[in-house]
mmCIF file of C-alpha atoms in Angstrom:
data_model
loop_
_atom_site.group_PDB
_atom_site.id
_atom_site.type_symbol
_atom_site.label_atom_id
_atom_site.label_comp_id
_atom_site.label_asym_id
_atom_site.label_seq_id
_atom_site.Cartn_x
_atom_site.Cartn_y
_atom_site.Cartn_z
ATOM 1 C CA MET A 10 34.746 1.430 6.553
ATOM 2 C CA ARG A 11 33.679 3.905 9.192
ATOM 3 C CA ALA A 12 31.247 6.707 8.535
ATOM 4 C CA ALA A 13 32.401 10.234 7.901
ATOM 5 C CA LEU A 14 30.517 11.790 10.781
ATOM 6 C CA SER A 15 28.331 14.838 10.225
ATOM 7 C CA VAL A 16 27.138 15.863 13.656
ATOM 8 C CA ALA A 17 26.476 19.088 15.472
ATOM 9 C CA PRO A 18 29.886 20.666 16.241
ATOM 10 C CA SER A 19 30.660 20.281 19.947
ATOM 11 C CA GLY A 20 32.205 23.730 20.153
ATOM 12 C CA VAL A 21 29.116 25.536 18.927
ATOM 13 C CA ALA A 22 26.831 27.228 21.442
ATOM 14 C CA GLY A 23 23.514 25.638 22.345
ATOM 15 C CA GLN A 24 21.537 27.911 20.030
ATOM 16 C CA GLY A 25 23.776 26.978 17.115
ATOM 17 C CA ARG A 26 23.415 23.294 17.881
ATOM 18 C CA ALA A 27 19.649 23.704 18.004
ATOM 19 C CA MET A 28 19.639 25.410 14.607
ATOM 20 C CA TRP A 29 21.793 22.570 13.237
ATOM 21 C CA PHE A 30 18.738 20.378 13.835
ATOM 22 C CA GLN A 31 15.857 22.817 13.546
ATOM 23 C CA LYS A 32 16.608 24.417 10.182
ATOM 24 C CA PRO A 33 16.594 21.198 8.121
ATOM 25 C CA PHE A 34 13.891 19.609 10.269
ATOM 26 C CA PHE A 35 11.353 22.377 9.820
ATOM 27 C CA ALA A 36 12.290 22.856 6.162
ATOM 28 C CA TRP A 37 11.500 19.209 5.453
ATOM 29 C CA ILE A 38 8.299 19.402 7.508
ATOM 30 C CA ALA A 39 7.166 22.392 5.439
ATOM 31 C CA ILE A 40 7.942 20.576 2.196
ATOM 32 C CA GLY A 41 6.240 17.407 3.407
ATOM 33 C CA ALA A 42 3.166 19.409 4.398
ATOM 34 C CA MET A 43 2.476 19.940 0.697
ATOM 35 C CA GLY A 44 2.088 16.200 0.253
ATOM 36 C CA LEU A 45 -0.062 15.863 3.352
ATOM 37 C CA LEU A 46 -2.391 18.673 2.289
ATOM 38 C CA ALA A 47 -2.672 17.210 -1.208
ATOM 39 C CA LEU A 48 -3.562 13.860 0.350
ATOM 40 C CA ALA A 49 -6.134 15.500 2.628
ATOM 41 C CA ALA A 50 -7.807 17.115 -0.371
ATOM 42 C CA THR A 51 -8.333 13.725 -2.035
ATOM 43 C CA ILE A 52 -9.636 11.757 0.962
ATOM 44 C CA ASP A 53 -13.037 10.168 0.388
ATOM 45 C CA LEU A 54 -15.081 11.676 3.203
ATOM 46 C CA THR A 55 -18.099 9.562 2.252
ATOM 47 C CA PHE A 56 -16.131 6.495 3.277
ATOM 48 C CA LEU A 57 -14.878 8.143 6.466
ATOM 49 C CA LYS A 58 -18.320 9.352 7.487
ATOM 50 C CA GLY A 59 -19.702 5.862 6.952
ATOM 51 C CA LEU A 60 -17.434 4.388 9.622
ATOM 52 C CA PRO A 61 -19.259 3.560 12.880
ATOM 53 C CA GLU A 62 -16.796 5.573 14.997
ATOM 54 C CA ALA A 63 -16.649 8.598 12.670
ATOM 55 C CA PRO A 64 -17.068 11.873 14.622
ATOM 56 C CA ASP A 65 -19.645 14.428 13.512
ATOM 57 C CA LEU A 66 -17.242 17.194 12.494
ATOM 58 C CA PRO A 67 -16.947 19.697 9.620
ATOM 59 C CA ASP A 68 -15.294 18.337 6.476
ATOM 60 C CA PRO A 69 -12.070 20.404 6.799
ATOM 61 C CA VAL A 70 -11.575 19.144 10.351
ATOM 62 C CA LEU A 71 -12.131 15.542 9.256
ATOM 63 C CA ARG A 72 -9.539 15.956 6.522
ATOM 64 C CA LEU A 73 -6.996 17.324 8.978
ATOM 65 C CA LEU A 74 -7.709 14.538 11.456
ATOM 66 C CA ALA A 75 -7.179 11.977 8.705
ATOM 67 C CA ILE A 76 -3.618 13.189 8.114
ATOM 68 C CA THR A 77 -2.661 13.424 11.795
ATOM 69 C CA GLN A 78 -1.079 9.969 11.918
ATOM 70 C CA PRO A 79 0.987 10.375 8.729
ATOM 71 C CA PHE A 80 2.109 13.797 9.978
ATOM 72 C CA VAL A 81 3.386 12.281 13.224
ATOM 73 C CA LEU A 82 5.183 9.502 11.331
ATOM 74 C CA MET A 83 6.670 12.018 8.900
ATOM 75 C CA ALA A 84 7.893 14.216 11.748
ATOM 76 C CA ALA A 85 9.455 11.233 13.518
ATOM 77 C CA GLY A 86 11.151 10.029 10.344
ATOM 78 C CA THR A 87 12.443 13.506 9.555
ATOM 79 C CA ALA A 88 13.857 13.911 13.056
ATOM 80 C CA LEU A 89 15.675 10.579 12.792
ATOM 81 C CA GLY A 90 17.071 11.453 9.388
ATOM 82 C CA VAL A 91 18.248 14.907 10.404
ATOM 83 C CA LEU A 92 19.890 13.581 13.574
ATOM 84 C CA LEU A 93 21.412 10.312 12.373
ATOM 85 C CA SER A 94 21.926 10.252 8.607
ATOM 86 C CA GLY A 95 25.269 12.042 8.628
ATOM 87 C CA LYS A 96 26.642 9.601 11.183
ATOM 88 C CA VAL A 97 26.339 6.710 8.732
ATOM 89 C CA GLY A 98 27.241 8.467 5.498
ATOM 90 C CA LEU A 99 23.677 8.980 4.245
ATOM 91 C CA THR A 100 23.150 12.379 2.693
ATOM 92 C CA SER A 101 20.610 15.055 1.896
ATOM 93 C CA TRP A 102 21.487 18.075 -0.206
ATOM 94 C CA LEU A 103 18.912 20.294 1.511
ATOM 95 C CA THR A 104 19.964 19.287 5.011
ATOM 96 C CA ALA A 105 23.614 19.921 4.227
ATOM 97 C CA ARG A 106 22.994 23.284 2.564
ATOM 98 C CA LEU A 107 20.866 24.539 5.446
ATOM 99 C CA ARG A 108 23.759 23.709 7.758
ATOM 100 C CA GLY A 109 26.181 25.637 5.594
ATOM 101 C CA GLU A 110 27.951 22.461 4.487
ATOM 102 C CA PRO A 111 29.166 21.971 0.910
ATOM 103 C CA ALA A 112 26.814 19.769 -1.066
ATOM 104 C CA ARG A 113 25.986 19.057 -4.673
ATOM 105 C CA PHE A 114 22.403 18.456 -5.767
ATOM 106 C CA PRO A 115 22.097 14.989 -7.336
ATOM 107 C CA SER A 116 21.524 14.902 -11.072
ATOM 108 C CA PRO A 117 17.857 14.127 -11.765
ATOM 109 C CA VAL A 118 18.552 12.232 -14.990
ATOM 110 C CA LEU A 119 19.188 8.736 -13.613
ATOM 111 C CA PRO A 120 16.633 8.714 -10.757
ATOM 112 C CA VAL A 121 13.873 10.154 -12.954
ATOM 113 C CA ALA A 122 14.645 7.736 -15.794
ATOM 114 C CA ALA A 123 14.856 4.788 -13.400
ATOM 115 C CA GLY A 124 11.610 5.800 -11.714
ATOM 116 C CA LEU A 125 9.755 6.116 -15.015
ATOM 117 C CA VAL A 126 11.035 2.785 -16.324
ATOM 118 C CA GLY A 127 10.425 1.114 -12.971
ATOM 119 C CA GLY A 128 6.840 2.347 -12.908
ATOM 120 C CA ILE A 129 6.194 1.096 -16.439
ATOM 121 C CA LEU A 130 7.676 -2.328 -15.658
ATOM 122 C CA ILE A 131 5.641 -2.617 -12.462
ATOM 123 C CA ALA A 132 2.499 -1.767 -14.442
ATOM 124 C CA LEU A 133 3.379 -4.537 -16.905
ATOM 125 C CA ALA A 134 3.954 -6.992 -14.041
ATOM 126 C CA ASP A 135 0.641 -5.967 -12.507
ATOM 127 C CA ARG A 136 -1.182 -6.603 -15.784
ATOM 128 C CA TRP A 137 0.474 -10.002 -16.087
ATOM 129 C CA PHE A 138 -0.513 -10.889 -12.512
ATOM 130 C CA TYR A 139 -4.173 -10.065 -13.064
ATOM 131 C CA HIS A 140 -4.150 -11.891 -16.416
ATOM 132 C CA VAL A 141 -3.048 -15.059 -14.607
ATOM 133 C CA TYR A 142 -5.082 -14.416 -11.461
ATOM 134 C CA SER A 143 -8.340 -13.702 -13.285
ATOM 135 C CA GLY A 144 -7.982 -16.301 -16.019
ATOM 136 C CA GLY A 145 -7.220 -13.906 -18.849
ATOM 137 C CA GLU A 146 -9.215 -10.913 -17.645
ATOM 138 C CA THR A 147 -7.522 -7.722 -16.545
ATOM 139 C CA PRO A 148 -9.177 -4.971 -14.513
ATOM 140 C CA GLY A 149 -10.049 -1.683 -16.157
ATOM 141 C CA THR A 150 -7.670 1.221 -15.777
ATOM 142 C CA ALA A 151 -8.862 4.167 -13.721
ATOM 143 C CA LEU A 152 -6.261 6.890 -14.120
ATOM 144 C CA PRO A 153 -6.107 9.464 -11.317
ATOM 145 C CA THR A 154 -7.564 12.929 -11.497
ATOM 146 C CA LEU A 155 -5.151 15.855 -11.513
ATOM 147 C CA MET A 156 -5.478 16.302 -7.749
ATOM 148 C CA GLN A 157 -5.132 12.578 -7.085
ATOM 149 C CA GLY A 158 -2.029 12.478 -9.254
ATOM 150 C CA LEU A 159 -0.533 15.453 -7.446
ATOM 151 C CA ALA A 160 -1.260 13.790 -4.108
ATOM 152 C CA ALA A 161 0.352 10.520 -5.226
ATOM 153 C CA ILE A 162 3.500 12.284 -6.417
ATOM 154 C CA THR A 163 3.940 14.620 -3.453
ATOM 155 C CA TYR A 164 2.744 12.340 -0.659
ATOM 156 C CA GLY A 165 4.572 9.305 -2.013
ATOM 157 C CA GLY A 166 7.658 11.096 -3.249
ATOM 158 C CA ILE A 167 8.142 13.325 -0.215
ATOM 159 C CA VAL A 168 6.201 12.146 2.832
ATOM 160 C CA GLU A 169 6.769 8.407 2.423
ATOM 161 C CA GLU A 170 10.459 8.967 1.726
ATOM 162 C CA LEU A 171 10.813 11.073 4.876
ATOM 163 C CA MET A 172 9.075 8.347 6.888
ATOM 164 C CA LEU A 173 10.719 5.257 5.468
ATOM 165 C CA ARG A 174 14.028 6.079 3.855
ATOM 166 C CA TYR A 175 15.153 9.194 5.762
ATOM 167 C CA GLY A 176 13.636 7.855 8.971
ATOM 168 C CA LEU A 177 13.486 4.075 9.195
ATOM 169 C CA LEU A 178 16.325 3.160 6.827
ATOM 170 C CA THR A 179 18.596 5.727 8.447
ATOM 171 C CA LEU A 180 17.738 4.321 11.880
ATOM 172 C CA MET A 181 18.558 0.789 10.722
ATOM 173 C CA PHE A 182 21.897 1.905 9.234
ATOM 174 C CA TRP A 183 22.685 3.736 12.474
ATOM 175 C CA ALA A 184 21.747 0.713 14.623
ATOM 176 C CA ALA A 185 23.959 -1.546 12.495
ATOM 177 C CA TRP A 186 26.811 0.953 12.819
ATOM 178 C CA LYS A 187 26.430 1.176 16.604
ATOM 179 C CA LEU A 188 26.362 -2.608 16.953
ATOM 180 C CA SER A 189 29.314 -3.350 14.670
ATOM 181 C CA GLY A 190 31.315 -0.124 14.694
ATOM 182 C CA ARG A 191 31.227 -0.121 10.911
ATOM 183 C CA VAL A 192 28.959 1.468 8.345
ATOM 184 C CA PRO A 193 26.882 -1.212 6.557
ATOM 185 C CA GLY A 194 28.683 -2.446 3.462
ATOM 186 C CA PRO A 195 27.179 -3.621 0.164
ATOM 187 C CA VAL A 196 25.636 -6.838 1.504
ATOM 188 C CA LEU A 197 24.202 -5.600 4.795
ATOM 189 C CA GLY A 198 23.224 -2.247 3.306
ATOM 190 C CA THR A 199 21.301 -3.952 0.527
ATOM 191 C CA MET A 200 19.593 -6.242 3.027
ATOM 192 C CA LEU A 201 18.466 -3.244 5.074
ATOM 193 C CA VAL A 202 17.170 -1.519 1.944
ATOM 194 C CA ILE A 203 15.162 -4.661 1.119
ATOM 195 C CA VAL A 204 13.739 -4.935 4.648
ATOM 196 C CA VAL A 205 12.496 -1.341 4.553
ATOM 197 C CA ALA A 206 11.142 -1.904 1.038
ATOM 198 C CA LEU A 207 9.141 -4.910 2.240
ATOM 199 C CA LEU A 208 7.723 -2.811 5.073
ATOM 200 C CA PHE A 209 6.874 -0.198 2.449
ATOM 201 C CA GLY A 210 4.985 -2.888 0.550
ATOM 202 C CA LEU A 211 3.185 -4.049 3.686
ATOM 203 C CA GLY A 212 2.114 -0.484 4.317
ATOM 204 C CA HIS A 213 0.057 -0.537 1.114
ATOM 205 C CA LEU A 214 -2.142 -3.433 2.255
ATOM 206 C CA PRO A 215 -4.712 -1.353 4.197
ATOM 207 C CA ALA A 216 -5.389 0.893 1.201
ATOM 208 C CA MET A 217 -5.613 -2.151 -1.067
ATOM 209 C CA ALA A 218 -8.078 -3.814 1.307
ATOM 210 C CA VAL A 219 -10.407 -0.821 0.969
ATOM 211 C CA THR A 220 -10.561 -1.092 -2.824
ATOM 212 C CA ALA A 221 -10.631 -4.878 -3.358
ATOM 213 C CA PRO A 222 -10.997 -8.202 -1.508
ATOM 214 C CA LEU A 223 -7.600 -9.021 -0.047
ATOM 215 C CA ASP A 224 -6.721 -12.697 -0.452
ATOM 216 C CA ALA A 225 -3.230 -14.175 -0.169
ATOM 217 C CA ALA A 226 -2.379 -13.702 -3.858
ATOM 218 C CA ILE A 227 -3.457 -10.053 -3.892
ATOM 219 C CA ALA A 228 -1.569 -9.414 -0.651
ATOM 220 C CA ILE A 229 1.663 -10.940 -2.002
ATOM 221 C CA ARG A 230 1.257 -9.030 -5.275
ATOM 222 C CA THR A 231 0.764 -5.755 -3.392
ATOM 223 C CA ILE A 232 3.757 -6.273 -1.126
ATOM 224 C CA LEU A 233 6.189 -7.441 -3.806
ATOM 225 C CA LEU A 234 5.371 -4.917 -6.525
ATOM 226 C CA ASN A 235 5.657 -2.030 -4.094
ATOM 227 C CA ALA A 236 8.771 -3.530 -2.512
ATOM 228 C CA VAL A 237 10.562 -3.684 -5.864
ATOM 229 C CA LEU A 238 10.073 0.041 -6.271
ATOM 230 C CA GLY A 239 10.972 0.554 -2.607
ATOM 231 C CA VAL A 240 14.347 -1.098 -3.229
ATOM 232 C CA LEU A 241 14.929 1.335 -6.086
ATOM 233 C CA TYR A 242 14.151 4.350 -3.901
ATOM 234 C CA GLY A 243 16.290 3.033 -1.064
ATOM 235 C CA LEU A 244 19.298 2.411 -3.276
ATOM 236 C CA PHE A 245 19.115 5.935 -4.653
ATOM 237 C CA TYR A 246 18.934 7.372 -1.133
ATOM 238 C CA TRP A 247 21.873 5.265 -0.008
ATOM 239 C CA LYS A 248 24.095 5.931 -2.999
ATOM 240 C CA ARG A 249 23.041 9.386 -4.253
ATOM 241 C CA GLY A 250 21.150 11.098 -1.448
ATOM 242 C CA LEU A 251 17.619 11.599 -0.194
ATOM 243 C CA GLU A 252 16.617 13.915 -3.011
ATOM 244 C CA ALA A 253 17.590 11.274 -5.588
ATOM 245 C CA GLY A 254 15.354 8.734 -3.855
ATOM 246 C CA MET A 255 12.528 11.250 -3.822
ATOM 247 C CA MET A 256 12.926 11.987 -7.534
ATOM 248 C CA ALA A 257 12.852 8.270 -8.362
ATOM 249 C CA HIS A 258 9.714 7.825 -6.258
ATOM 250 C CA MET A 259 7.973 10.804 -7.832
ATOM 251 C CA ALA A 260 8.818 9.670 -11.358
ATOM 252 C CA SER A 261 7.578 6.126 -10.780
ATOM 253 C CA HIS A 262 3.982 7.319 -10.448
ATOM 254 C CA PRO A 263 3.759 8.797 -13.973
ATOM 255 C CA GLY A 264 5.613 5.695 -15.162
ATOM 256 C CA LEU A 265 2.954 3.508 -13.580
ATOM 257 C CA TRP A 266 0.149 5.516 -15.178
ATOM 258 C CA ILE A 267 1.841 5.374 -18.569
ATOM 259 C CA GLY A 268 2.290 1.620 -18.235
ATOM 260 C CA LEU A 269 -1.312 1.034 -17.207
ATOM 261 C CA SER A 270 -2.479 3.079 -20.189
ATOM 262 C CA LEU A 271 -0.295 1.182 -22.654
ATOM 263 C CA PHE A 272 -0.838 -2.413 -21.551
#
């Protein structure tokens, strides 16, 4: 099955072709900036200032510097998604609407429900892991503050999805299409979703290493639990659109907090 291409119309003038890219790109950057700013507000500057190479700068500047790398990755992922997603049948309601294309916003019911349930189940699996790992002891639950929760929902649900699903997964679908001449089917598409999900899990290791000693068991736990949720987000993006994947990701955070509170 070949993709139904959604590319900049060849007959449109250069300015129109530029707007075909720029309107959705900058809209997503503006939306993602909310997650980046929320993350910046929650960064532990005491930890940053304690690093040997930390520059002597005002706190607001340090916070902005700390989000420079994720901003660049978000911008790159957004550019890839805006340029390539339509070529391989991957969709975004916002991108389509800003281009004047017909699009229907995905129903939030299934992605939100799946995200909540997924978060609760991952919390249960995490409790079970630590019960086995620590010989019956489980770590105490430290629920996030309001600002930390907002940062988790907006940074994870928007910024990480723009980086990984809209960016990297789209690029992998596009590469597979260019190599084979066919849009990835159920088997290959699922494999690509899993690969990106595993990379998503790997991406959580640095943050985990800051909060706890990182041995092999903890590393595997961190990768796999996050990857399971990453598969969920990727499947929603693939089958129902980027916004569905974002809603599932956002909902999984409250689900995780509920699960950690209950178990």
